[in-house]
Amino acid sequence: MPFENIPSVQVPLTVEQAEIMEQRQVKKHQVAVVLVHWFNALVWLLELTTGAALLVNPAYRVAPQWYLTMMQDVFGTSANLLRFHIAVGLTWIAVFLAYAIFGWRHYLHAEVLRKEVGLDNDDFEWLRIRTLLLVGRTKKHLPPQGAYNAGQKMYALLVYTMIPVIMITGLIMTFHLLATAVVAWAMVLHFFAVGMVVSGLMIHVYMGAVFPEERPAFYSMITGQVNELYAYHHHFKWWRDVRLQQQAWERQWAEEEAGNVHGDGATVHSRPVIGAYTLPNEEN
Amino acid sequence: MARYAMVIDQERCVGCQSCTVACKSEWDVPIGGARTRVRPAGVRGIYPNFTSTFLVSQCNHCDKPTCVQACPTGATYQDANGIVRINKQLCIGCGSCVSACPYGARYINGDKGVADKCDFCAARVERGLEPACVNTCPAKAKIFGSLEDSNSAVFNLVYHGGAQRIETSDVNIGPNVYYLAKPEQMELAAAAFPPIPPQTIAAGRVWSGLVKKVVFLAVGATFLGQAVAFFRQLNVGEKQFED
């Protein structure tokens, strides 16, 4: 066992502890989240590449002329390009709607959101120190973080706010809903919301795919798991919660094993379901 | 290649609205919208010495169409034959073109939610027919043809017959609907329905003046940030980051 007593503050690890923890996996993302993440990534890739090609007027344009010409050639006509953009967008809305309806309790409930994207005092401190670290004005350590750090939380908040804006304005433009002026402003809002997400996406993709320290987070978006050492270093408060939860289960199970015998003399052998934790071999 | 234009003889027009009706029925124009209109320009003077006229107006298929410049999606475009058309599949109905037209020739079709206007009955013209309004005018006040065809009535009226454009020093975009009228009638019509300098809708101004800059700045800043971090990573080497 790496720890008999789970520490309440981050303590230096022994080499042995670190080695054991690196081998142990903690479940971080459910399969639905992993699937929706990559579906979303694909949608963003397709929608950004086609969306940029739809803005042809010089006053509105964001992409160079050769790109517009190339995309028009790929799709044959601008109408095809728009049809594709709309088809992908509507599919995106349909999938997210299903995700929201069926996954409400698991992923979008206020309790879950508060835990995942709500900023606490540690988060504000993290943002302050992170900023100072970036400009080299402090040597302090970053405060412990929950399942997501303050940067990730802020990006999530941005995305959670902007995605409904993108969807609603997209529907307004697709189906020419409401007044003419509303359609005109929907166009502006659609572009603004996408722009804001893309500005965060730059960091999201870099941190996820390129930055070496966060590499386990990238793999967790495929396997759903992170190793415990990474969790300990990067998401201490979450690691502690998971360990405490696991310890409670282990105790409960041990008590049941030890002597809690039913009336007919049969021992309860069913191990409790450990939802958020993959138990390694305890011989470690 | 033809270059289409129209001449409207205001001395012949009696304001019967036959062209309006023909156009509405040909193109299923909803109530409240119009691809062509006949408006009385008022009366100047006292009987029996007075001037009065109707102004028949529609899309002018201008040489430098401001609506084409204003359309964000490229739905409004100009054919090589000079006809300004709308690709309904691309139009989102934002109204940019409606505000950009100095002649008030465009409207938003409430049934379809997209912009609509006269296209010289391009679908009819392609089949060798005249535009519906020209075909139906009982006074033959509307004359349609190509400015490239020296035998056409339009060519003769525009280049030799004194047909005029309605333009001002502010609005000078080469309208291709010409008018035949007495000078005082032209003056009356131009005073009653002067072309209005093209307007950019508020949303369009905010897009190019503010939002585009904010988005470029935000995306540029984070791109730069991650680029710096990436080159630092290349420089330092990844070993340093891993425990």
Coordinates of C-alpha atoms in Angstrom, one line a residue:
Chain A
M1 CA 0.0 0.0 0.0
P2 CA 1.4 3.4 -0.9
F3 CA -0.3 5.1 2.1
E4 CA -1.7 3.6 5.3
N5 CA -3.2 7.0 6.1
I6 CA -4.3 9.2 3.3
P7 CA -2.5 12.5 3.6
S8 CA -4.6 15.7 3.7
V9 CA -1.8 17.7 2.1
Q10 CA 0.5 16.8 -0.7
V11 CA 3.6 15.2 0.8
P12 CA 6.8 14.2 -0.9
L13 CA 6.6 10.6 -2.2
T14 CA 9.3 7.9 -1.7
V15 CA 10.6 6.3 -4.9
E16 CA 8.8 3.1 -4.0
Q17 CA 5.5 4.9 -3.5
A18 CA 5.9 6.8 -6.7
E19 CA 6.7 3.6 -8.6
I20 CA 3.6 1.8 -7.2
M21 CA 1.4 4.7 -7.9
E22 CA 2.6 5.1 -11.4
Q23 CA 1.4 1.5 -12.1
R24 CA -2.0 2.0 -10.6
Q25 CA -4.8 3.4 -12.8
V26 CA -7.6 5.6 -11.6
K27 CA -10.7 5.9 -13.7
K28 CA -11.2 9.5 -14.8
H29 CA -13.6 9.6 -17.7
Q30 CA -16.6 7.5 -18.5
V31 CA -16.8 5.9 -21.9
A32 CA -19.7 8.3 -23.0
V33 CA -17.5 11.3 -22.1
V34 CA -14.6 9.9 -24.1
L35 CA -16.8 9.2 -27.2
V36 CA -18.5 12.6 -27.0
H37 CA -15.1 14.3 -26.7
W38 CA -13.8 12.8 -29.9
F39 CA -17.1 13.2 -31.7
N40 CA -16.9 16.9 -30.7
A41 CA -13.3 17.2 -31.8
L42 CA -14.3 15.8 -35.3
V43 CA -17.2 18.2 -35.5
W44 CA -15.1 21.2 -34.6
L45 CA -12.5 20.2 -37.2
L46 CA -15.1 19.9 -39.9
E47 CA -17.1 22.9 -38.9
L48 CA -14.1 25.2 -38.6
T49 CA -12.7 24.2 -42.0
T50 CA -16.0 24.6 -43.8
G51 CA -17.2 27.6 -41.7
A52 CA -14.1 29.7 -42.5
A53 CA -14.7 28.9 -46.2
L54 CA -18.3 30.2 -46.1
L55 CA -17.3 33.7 -45.2
V56 CA -16.5 35.0 -48.7
N57 CA -17.2 38.8 -48.3
P58 CA -13.9 40.7 -47.7
A59 CA -15.5 42.6 -44.8
Y60 CA -16.4 39.3 -43.0
R61 CA -13.6 37.0 -44.3
V62 CA -11.1 35.3 -42.1
A63 CA -9.4 32.9 -44.5
P64 CA -7.2 33.7 -47.5
Q65 CA -8.7 33.7 -51.0
W66 CA -6.8 30.5 -52.1
Y67 CA -8.4 28.7 -49.2
L68 CA -11.9 29.8 -50.2
T69 CA -11.2 28.8 -53.8
M70 CA -9.8 25.4 -52.7
M71 CA -12.8 24.6 -50.5
Q72 CA -15.3 25.6 -53.2
D73 CA -13.5 23.3 -55.6
V74 CA -13.5 20.5 -53.1
F75 CA -17.3 20.8 -52.5
G76 CA -18.2 21.8 -56.1
T77 CA -20.4 24.7 -55.1
S78 CA -20.8 27.1 -52.1
A79 CA -24.3 25.6 -51.6
N80 CA -22.8 22.2 -51.1
L81 CA -20.3 23.6 -48.7
L82 CA -23.1 25.3 -46.7
R83 CA -25.3 22.1 -46.8
F84 CA -22.4 20.1 -45.4
H85 CA -21.7 22.7 -42.7
I86 CA -25.4 22.6 -41.7
A87 CA -25.7 18.8 -41.8
V88 CA -22.7 18.4 -39.5
G89 CA -24.0 21.1 -37.2
L90 CA -27.5 19.6 -36.9
T91 CA -25.9 16.2 -36.2
W92 CA -23.8 17.8 -33.5
I93 CA -26.9 19.4 -31.9
A94 CA -28.8 16.1 -32.1
V95 CA -26.0 14.1 -30.4
F96 CA -25.4 16.7 -27.7
L97 CA -29.2 16.9 -27.1
A98 CA -29.2 13.1 -26.6
Y99 CA -26.1 13.4 -24.3
A100 CA -27.8 16.1 -22.3
I101 CA -31.1 14.3 -21.9
F102 CA -29.8 10.8 -21.1
G103 CA -26.6 11.9 -19.3
W104 CA -28.1 14.7 -17.3
R105 CA -27.6 13.1 -13.9
H106 CA -24.1 11.9 -14.6
Y107 CA -22.6 14.8 -16.5
L108 CA -24.6 18.0 -16.4
H109 CA -26.3 18.0 -13.0
A110 CA -25.6 21.1 -10.9
E111 CA -23.7 19.0 -8.4
V112 CA -21.5 17.5 -11.0
L113 CA -20.9 20.9 -12.7
R114 CA -20.1 22.6 -9.4
K115 CA -17.4 20.0 -8.7
E116 CA -16.1 20.0 -12.3
V117 CA -16.2 23.6 -13.3
G118 CA -17.0 25.6 -10.2
L119 CA -14.0 27.7 -9.2
D120 CA -13.0 27.6 -5.5
N121 CA -10.4 29.6 -3.5
D122 CA -7.6 27.1 -4.4
D123 CA -8.5 27.7 -8.1
F124 CA -8.2 31.5 -7.8
E125 CA -4.8 31.0 -6.0
W126 CA -3.8 28.6 -8.8
L127 CA -4.6 31.1 -11.5
R128 CA -2.6 33.8 -9.6
I129 CA 0.5 31.6 -9.1
R130 CA 0.2 30.1 -12.6
T131 CA 0.2 33.6 -14.1
L132 CA 3.2 34.7 -11.9
L133 CA 5.0 31.5 -12.8
L134 CA 4.5 32.2 -16.5
V135 CA 6.2 35.6 -16.1
G136 CA 8.8 34.2 -13.7
R137 CA 7.8 36.3 -10.7
T138 CA 7.3 33.6 -8.1
K139 CA 8.8 30.3 -6.9
K140 CA 5.7 29.2 -5.0
H141 CA 4.1 25.8 -5.7
L142 CA 0.7 25.6 -7.3
P143 CA -2.1 24.9 -4.8
P144 CA -3.8 21.4 -4.9
Q145 CA -6.5 21.0 -7.6
G146 CA -9.6 18.9 -8.0
A147 CA -10.5 16.7 -10.9
Y148 CA -9.8 19.7 -13.2
N149 CA -7.4 22.5 -12.6
A150 CA -8.5 26.2 -12.7
G151 CA -7.4 26.6 -16.3
Q152 CA -9.4 23.6 -17.5
K153 CA -12.4 24.8 -15.5
M154 CA -12.3 28.2 -17.1
Y155 CA -12.0 26.7 -20.5
A156 CA -15.0 24.4 -19.7
L157 CA -17.0 27.4 -18.5
L158 CA -16.2 29.2 -21.8
V159 CA -17.2 26.2 -23.8
Y160 CA -20.4 25.5 -21.8
T161 CA -21.5 29.1 -22.3
M162 CA -20.5 29.4 -26.0
I163 CA -21.8 26.0 -27.3
P164 CA -25.5 26.9 -26.7
V165 CA -24.9 30.3 -28.3
I166 CA -23.3 28.6 -31.4
M167 CA -26.2 26.0 -31.6
I168 CA -29.0 28.5 -31.2
T169 CA -27.5 31.1 -33.6
G170 CA -26.8 28.3 -36.1
L171 CA -30.4 27.2 -36.0
I172 CA -31.6 30.8 -36.4
M173 CA -29.5 31.1 -39.6
T174 CA -30.3 27.7 -41.0
F175 CA -34.1 28.0 -40.6
H176 CA -34.2 31.8 -41.0
L177 CA -36.0 32.1 -37.6
L178 CA -37.3 35.3 -36.1
A179 CA -36.8 38.8 -37.5
T180 CA -34.3 39.8 -40.1
A181 CA -32.2 41.8 -37.5
V182 CA -32.1 38.7 -35.3
V183 CA -30.6 36.7 -38.2
A184 CA -28.1 39.4 -38.8
W185 CA -27.0 39.4 -35.1
A186 CA -27.0 35.6 -35.0
M187 CA -24.3 35.7 -37.6
V188 CA -22.2 38.0 -35.5
L189 CA -22.7 36.0 -32.3
H190 CA -22.1 32.7 -34.0
F191 CA -18.7 34.0 -35.2
F192 CA -17.8 35.6 -31.9
A193 CA -18.7 32.5 -29.9
V194 CA -16.7 30.2 -32.2
G195 CA -13.8 32.7 -32.1
M196 CA -13.7 32.6 -28.3
V197 CA -13.8 28.8 -28.2
V198 CA -11.0 28.7 -30.8
S199 CA -8.8 31.0 -28.7
G200 CA -9.2 28.6 -25.8
L201 CA -8.9 25.6 -28.1
M202 CA -5.3 26.7 -29.0
I203 CA -4.3 26.1 -25.4
H204 CA -6.5 23.0 -24.9
V205 CA -4.9 21.2 -27.9
Y206 CA -1.4 22.3 -27.0
M207 CA -1.8 21.2 -23.4
G208 CA -3.6 18.0 -24.3
A209 CA -1.6 16.8 -27.2
V210 CA 1.8 18.4 -27.1
F211 CA 2.7 19.5 -23.6
P212 CA 4.7 16.6 -22.0
E213 CA 3.6 17.1 -18.4
E214 CA -0.1 16.6 -19.3
R215 CA 0.5 13.6 -21.5
P216 CA -1.4 11.2 -19.1
A217 CA -4.4 13.5 -19.5
F218 CA -4.3 13.0 -23.3
Y219 CA -4.2 9.2 -22.9
S220 CA -7.0 9.4 -20.4
M221 CA -9.2 10.7 -23.2
I222 CA -8.6 7.4 -24.9
T223 CA -8.5 4.9 -22.1
G224 CA -10.6 6.8 -19.6
Q225 CA -7.9 6.3 -17.0
V226 CA -4.9 8.2 -15.5
N227 CA -2.1 6.8 -13.4
E228 CA -2.3 7.5 -9.7
L229 CA 1.1 9.3 -9.7
Y230 CA -0.2 11.9 -12.2
A231 CA -3.4 12.2 -10.3
Y232 CA -1.5 12.8 -7.1
H233 CA 0.7 15.5 -8.6
H234 CA -1.8 17.3 -10.8
H235 CA -5.1 16.7 -9.2
F236 CA -4.4 16.1 -5.5
K237 CA -7.8 17.0 -4.1
W238 CA -9.5 14.7 -6.6
W239 CA -6.9 11.9 -5.8
R240 CA -7.6 12.2 -2.1
D241 CA -11.4 12.0 -2.7
V242 CA -11.0 8.9 -4.8
R243 CA -8.6 7.3 -2.2
L244 CA -10.9 8.1 0.7
Q245 CA -13.9 6.7 -1.2
Q246 CA -11.9 3.6 -1.9
Q247 CA -10.8 3.2 1.6
A248 CA -14.3 3.5 2.9
W249 CA -15.4 0.7 0.5
E250 CA -12.5 -1.4 1.5
R251 CA -13.3 -1.1 5.1
Q252 CA -17.0 -1.9 4.5
W253 CA -16.0 -4.9 2.5
A254 CA -13.5 -6.1 5.1
E255 CA -16.1 -5.8 7.8
E256 CA -18.6 -7.8 5.8
E257 CA -15.9 -10.5 5.1
A258 CA -14.8 -10.6 8.8
G259 CA -18.0 -11.8 10.4
N260 CA -21.1 -10.2 9.2
V261 CA -22.8 -13.5 8.6
H262 CA -26.4 -13.9 7.5
G263 CA -28.9 -15.9 9.3
D264 CA -28.4 -19.0 7.2
G265 CA -24.7 -18.9 7.9
A266 CA -23.7 -17.9 4.4
T267 CA -20.9 -15.3 4.2
V268 CA -21.5 -12.3 1.9
H269 CA -18.8 -12.7 -0.7
S270 CA -20.0 -10.1 -3.2
R271 CA -17.4 -7.4 -3.3
P272 CA -18.9 -3.9 -3.4
V273 CA -18.9 -2.2 -6.8
I274 CA -16.2 0.3 -6.9
G275 CA -17.4 2.9 -9.3
A276 CA -14.7 5.4 -9.7
Y277 CA -11.7 3.3 -8.9
T278 CA -9.9 0.3 -10.5
L279 CA -8.5 -1.8 -7.7
P280 CA -5.0 -3.0 -8.3
N281 CA -3.6 -6.1 -6.7
E282 CA -3.5 -5.4 -3.0
E283 CA -0.3 -7.4 -2.6
N284 CA 1.5 -4.3 -3.7
Chain B
M1 CA -22.7 37.8 -74.4
A2 CA -25.8 39.8 -73.8
R3 CA -25.7 42.7 -71.3
Y4 CA -29.3 43.2 -70.2
A5 CA -31.0 46.5 -69.5
M6 CA -34.5 47.9 -69.4
V7 CA -36.0 51.2 -70.5
I8 CA -39.2 52.4 -68.9
D9 CA -41.2 55.0 -70.8
Q10 CA -42.8 57.1 -68.1
E11 CA -44.8 59.0 -70.7
R12 CA -46.6 55.8 -71.6
C13 CA -47.1 54.4 -68.1
V14 CA -50.6 55.0 -66.8
G15 CA -49.9 53.4 -63.4
C16 CA -52.3 50.4 -63.9
Q17 CA -50.1 48.1 -61.8
S18 CA -50.4 45.3 -64.4
C19 CA -46.6 44.7 -64.2
T20 CA -46.8 44.5 -60.4
V21 CA -49.5 41.8 -60.6
A22 CA -47.8 39.9 -63.4
C23 CA -44.6 39.8 -61.4
K24 CA -46.3 38.8 -58.1
S25 CA -48.1 35.9 -59.8
E26 CA -45.0 34.8 -61.8
W27 CA -42.7 34.7 -58.7
D28 CA -45.2 34.0 -55.9
V29 CA -44.4 37.3 -54.1
P30 CA -46.0 37.3 -50.7
I31 CA -48.2 40.1 -49.4
G32 CA -46.1 43.0 -48.3
G33 CA -43.2 42.2 -50.7
A34 CA -42.6 43.5 -54.2
R35 CA -40.0 42.8 -56.9
T36 CA -41.4 45.7 -59.0
R37 CA -43.5 48.6 -57.9
V38 CA -45.4 51.5 -59.5
R39 CA -45.5 54.5 -57.3
P40 CA -47.1 57.9 -58.0
A41 CA -44.5 60.6 -57.8
G42 CA -47.0 63.3 -57.0
V43 CA -48.2 66.4 -58.8
R44 CA -46.4 69.6 -59.4
G45 CA -48.2 72.7 -60.6
I46 CA -51.9 73.7 -60.9
Y47 CA -54.3 72.4 -63.5
P48 CA -54.0 72.8 -66.4
N49 CA -50.3 73.5 -66.1
F50 CA -49.0 70.6 -64.1
T51 CA -46.7 67.7 -64.2
S52 CA -47.4 64.2 -62.8
T53 CA -45.8 60.9 -63.3
F54 CA -45.5 57.4 -61.9
L55 CA -42.1 55.8 -61.1
V56 CA -41.8 52.2 -62.0
S57 CA -39.0 50.8 -60.0
Q58 CA -37.3 47.4 -59.6
C59 CA -33.8 46.1 -59.3
N60 CA -31.5 48.1 -61.5
H61 CA -28.8 45.4 -62.0
C62 CA -26.2 48.1 -61.4
D63 CA -22.7 48.0 -63.0
K64 CA -21.3 48.3 -59.5
P65 CA -23.9 46.6 -57.3
T66 CA -23.6 47.6 -53.7
C67 CA -25.8 44.6 -52.6
V68 CA -23.2 42.1 -54.0
Q69 CA -20.5 43.9 -51.9
A70 CA -22.7 43.8 -48.8
C71 CA -23.7 40.1 -48.9
P72 CA -21.7 38.2 -46.2
T73 CA -22.3 34.7 -47.7
G74 CA -21.9 35.4 -51.4
A75 CA -25.5 34.5 -52.0
T76 CA -26.0 37.7 -54.1
Y77 CA -23.9 37.7 -57.2
Q78 CA -23.8 39.2 -60.7
D79 CA -24.0 37.1 -63.8
A80 CA -21.7 37.9 -66.8
N81 CA -24.8 39.2 -68.6
G82 CA -25.2 41.8 -65.9
I83 CA -28.2 40.3 -64.1
V84 CA -27.8 40.5 -60.3
R85 CA -29.2 37.3 -58.8
I86 CA -29.7 35.6 -55.4
N87 CA -28.6 32.1 -54.7
K88 CA -31.5 31.2 -52.3
Q89 CA -29.6 28.2 -50.9
L90 CA -26.8 30.5 -49.6
C91 CA -29.0 33.3 -48.4
I92 CA -29.5 33.3 -44.6
G93 CA -31.9 36.4 -44.7
C94 CA -29.7 38.8 -42.7
G95 CA -30.9 41.8 -44.6
S96 CA -27.5 43.2 -45.4
C97 CA -28.4 43.6 -49.1
V98 CA -31.7 45.2 -48.3
S99 CA -30.0 48.0 -46.5
A100 CA -27.2 48.3 -49.1
C101 CA -29.6 48.9 -52.0
P102 CA -30.0 52.6 -52.7
Y103 CA -33.1 52.0 -54.7
G104 CA -35.1 49.9 -52.2
A105 CA -35.4 47.1 -54.7
R106 CA -35.0 44.3 -52.2
Y107 CA -37.1 42.8 -49.5
I108 CA -37.0 39.8 -47.2
N109 CA -39.5 37.2 -48.4
G110 CA -41.4 36.4 -45.1
D111 CA -42.5 33.0 -46.4
K112 CA -39.0 31.8 -47.2
G113 CA -37.0 33.9 -44.9
V114 CA -34.5 34.9 -47.6
A115 CA -33.9 38.1 -49.7
D116 CA -35.8 38.5 -53.0
K117 CA -35.9 41.0 -55.8
C118 CA -36.3 41.3 -59.6
D119 CA -33.9 39.2 -61.6
F120 CA -35.2 40.4 -65.0
C121 CA -37.1 37.1 -65.0
A122 CA -33.8 35.3 -65.7
A123 CA -35.5 32.0 -65.9
R124 CA -37.8 33.3 -68.6
V125 CA -35.1 35.1 -70.4
E126 CA -33.0 31.9 -70.6
R127 CA -35.8 30.4 -72.5
G128 CA -36.1 33.3 -74.9
L129 CA -39.1 34.9 -73.3
E130 CA -39.5 38.5 -72.1
P131 CA -39.8 39.3 -68.5
A132 CA -43.3 38.9 -67.2
C133 CA -43.8 42.6 -66.6
V134 CA -42.6 43.5 -70.1
N135 CA -44.9 40.9 -71.6
T136 CA -47.9 42.1 -69.7
C137 CA -47.6 45.9 -69.9
P138 CA -50.7 47.1 -71.9
A139 CA -49.0 50.4 -72.8
K140 CA -45.7 48.8 -73.8
A141 CA -44.0 51.2 -71.4
K142 CA -41.4 48.6 -70.5
I143 CA -38.7 47.7 -73.0
F144 CA -36.2 45.0 -72.4
G145 CA -33.1 43.9 -74.3
S146 CA -29.4 43.8 -74.6
L147 CA -27.0 46.8 -74.6
E148 CA -24.6 44.7 -76.7
D149 CA -27.2 44.2 -79.5
S150 CA -27.1 47.3 -81.7
N151 CA -30.4 46.3 -83.3
S152 CA -32.3 46.2 -80.0
A153 CA -34.8 48.9 -79.0
V154 CA -33.0 49.2 -75.6
F155 CA -29.7 49.9 -77.4
N156 CA -31.2 52.6 -79.5
L157 CA -33.1 54.2 -76.6
V158 CA -30.1 54.2 -74.3
Y159 CA -27.5 55.3 -76.8
H160 CA -29.5 57.4 -79.2
G161 CA -33.0 58.0 -77.6
G162 CA -32.2 60.0 -74.5
A163 CA -33.1 57.3 -71.9
Q164 CA -31.6 58.3 -68.5
R165 CA -30.5 56.8 -65.3
I166 CA -31.7 57.9 -61.9
E167 CA -28.4 58.8 -60.1
T168 CA -27.1 61.4 -57.8
S169 CA -23.6 62.6 -57.0
D170 CA -23.7 60.3 -53.9
V171 CA -25.2 57.3 -55.5
N172 CA -23.3 56.6 -58.7
I173 CA -23.3 52.9 -59.3
G174 CA -24.5 52.5 -62.8
P175 CA -28.1 51.4 -62.7
N176 CA -29.3 49.5 -65.8
V177 CA -32.9 50.5 -65.7
Y178 CA -33.3 53.7 -67.8
Y179 CA -36.1 56.1 -68.0
L180 CA -37.7 58.0 -70.8
A181 CA -39.6 61.0 -69.6
K182 CA -39.9 64.8 -70.0
P183 CA -37.2 66.6 -68.0
E184 CA -39.8 67.9 -65.4
Q185 CA -41.1 64.3 -65.0
M186 CA -37.6 63.0 -64.3
E187 CA -37.1 65.8 -61.8
L188 CA -40.3 65.0 -60.1
A189 CA -39.6 61.3 -59.9
A190 CA -36.0 61.8 -58.7
A191 CA -37.2 64.2 -56.0
A192 CA -40.0 61.9 -54.8
F193 CA -37.8 58.7 -54.7
P194 CA -34.2 59.7 -54.6
P195 CA -31.6 56.9 -54.3
I196 CA -30.3 56.6 -50.7
P197 CA -26.6 56.1 -50.1
P198 CA -26.0 52.4 -49.3
Q199 CA -26.2 51.5 -45.6
T200 CA -24.2 48.8 -43.8
I201 CA -26.3 47.0 -41.2
A202 CA -25.3 47.5 -37.5
A203 CA -24.4 43.8 -37.2
G204 CA -22.1 44.1 -40.2
R205 CA -20.4 47.2 -38.8
V206 CA -19.9 45.5 -35.4
W207 CA -18.5 42.4 -37.2
S208 CA -15.8 44.2 -39.2
G209 CA -15.2 47.0 -36.7
L210 CA -15.1 45.1 -33.4
V211 CA -15.8 41.4 -33.3
K212 CA -13.4 40.4 -36.1
K213 CA -10.6 42.3 -34.3
V214 CA -11.5 40.8 -30.9
V215 CA -11.5 37.3 -32.3
F216 CA -8.2 37.8 -34.2
L217 CA -6.6 39.2 -31.1
A218 CA -7.8 36.5 -28.8
V219 CA -7.0 33.6 -31.1
G220 CA -3.7 35.3 -32.1
A221 CA -2.7 35.8 -28.4
T222 CA -3.4 32.2 -27.4
F223 CA -1.7 30.9 -30.6
L224 CA 1.3 32.9 -29.8
G225 CA 1.3 31.7 -26.2
Q226 CA 1.2 28.0 -27.1
A227 CA 3.8 28.6 -29.9
V228 CA 6.2 30.2 -27.3
A229 CA 5.6 27.3 -24.9
F230 CA 6.2 24.8 -27.7
F231 CA 9.5 26.3 -28.7
R232 CA 10.5 26.4 -25.1
Q233 CA 9.6 22.7 -24.9
L234 CA 11.8 22.1 -28.0
N235 CA 14.6 24.1 -26.5
V236 CA 14.6 22.6 -23.0
G237 CA 13.8 19.1 -24.0
E238 CA 11.0 16.9 -22.6
K239 CA 13.2 15.2 -19.9
Q240 CA 13.0 18.4 -17.8
F241 CA 9.2 18.2 -17.6
E242 CA 8.9 14.6 -16.6
D243 CA 9.7 13.6 -13.1

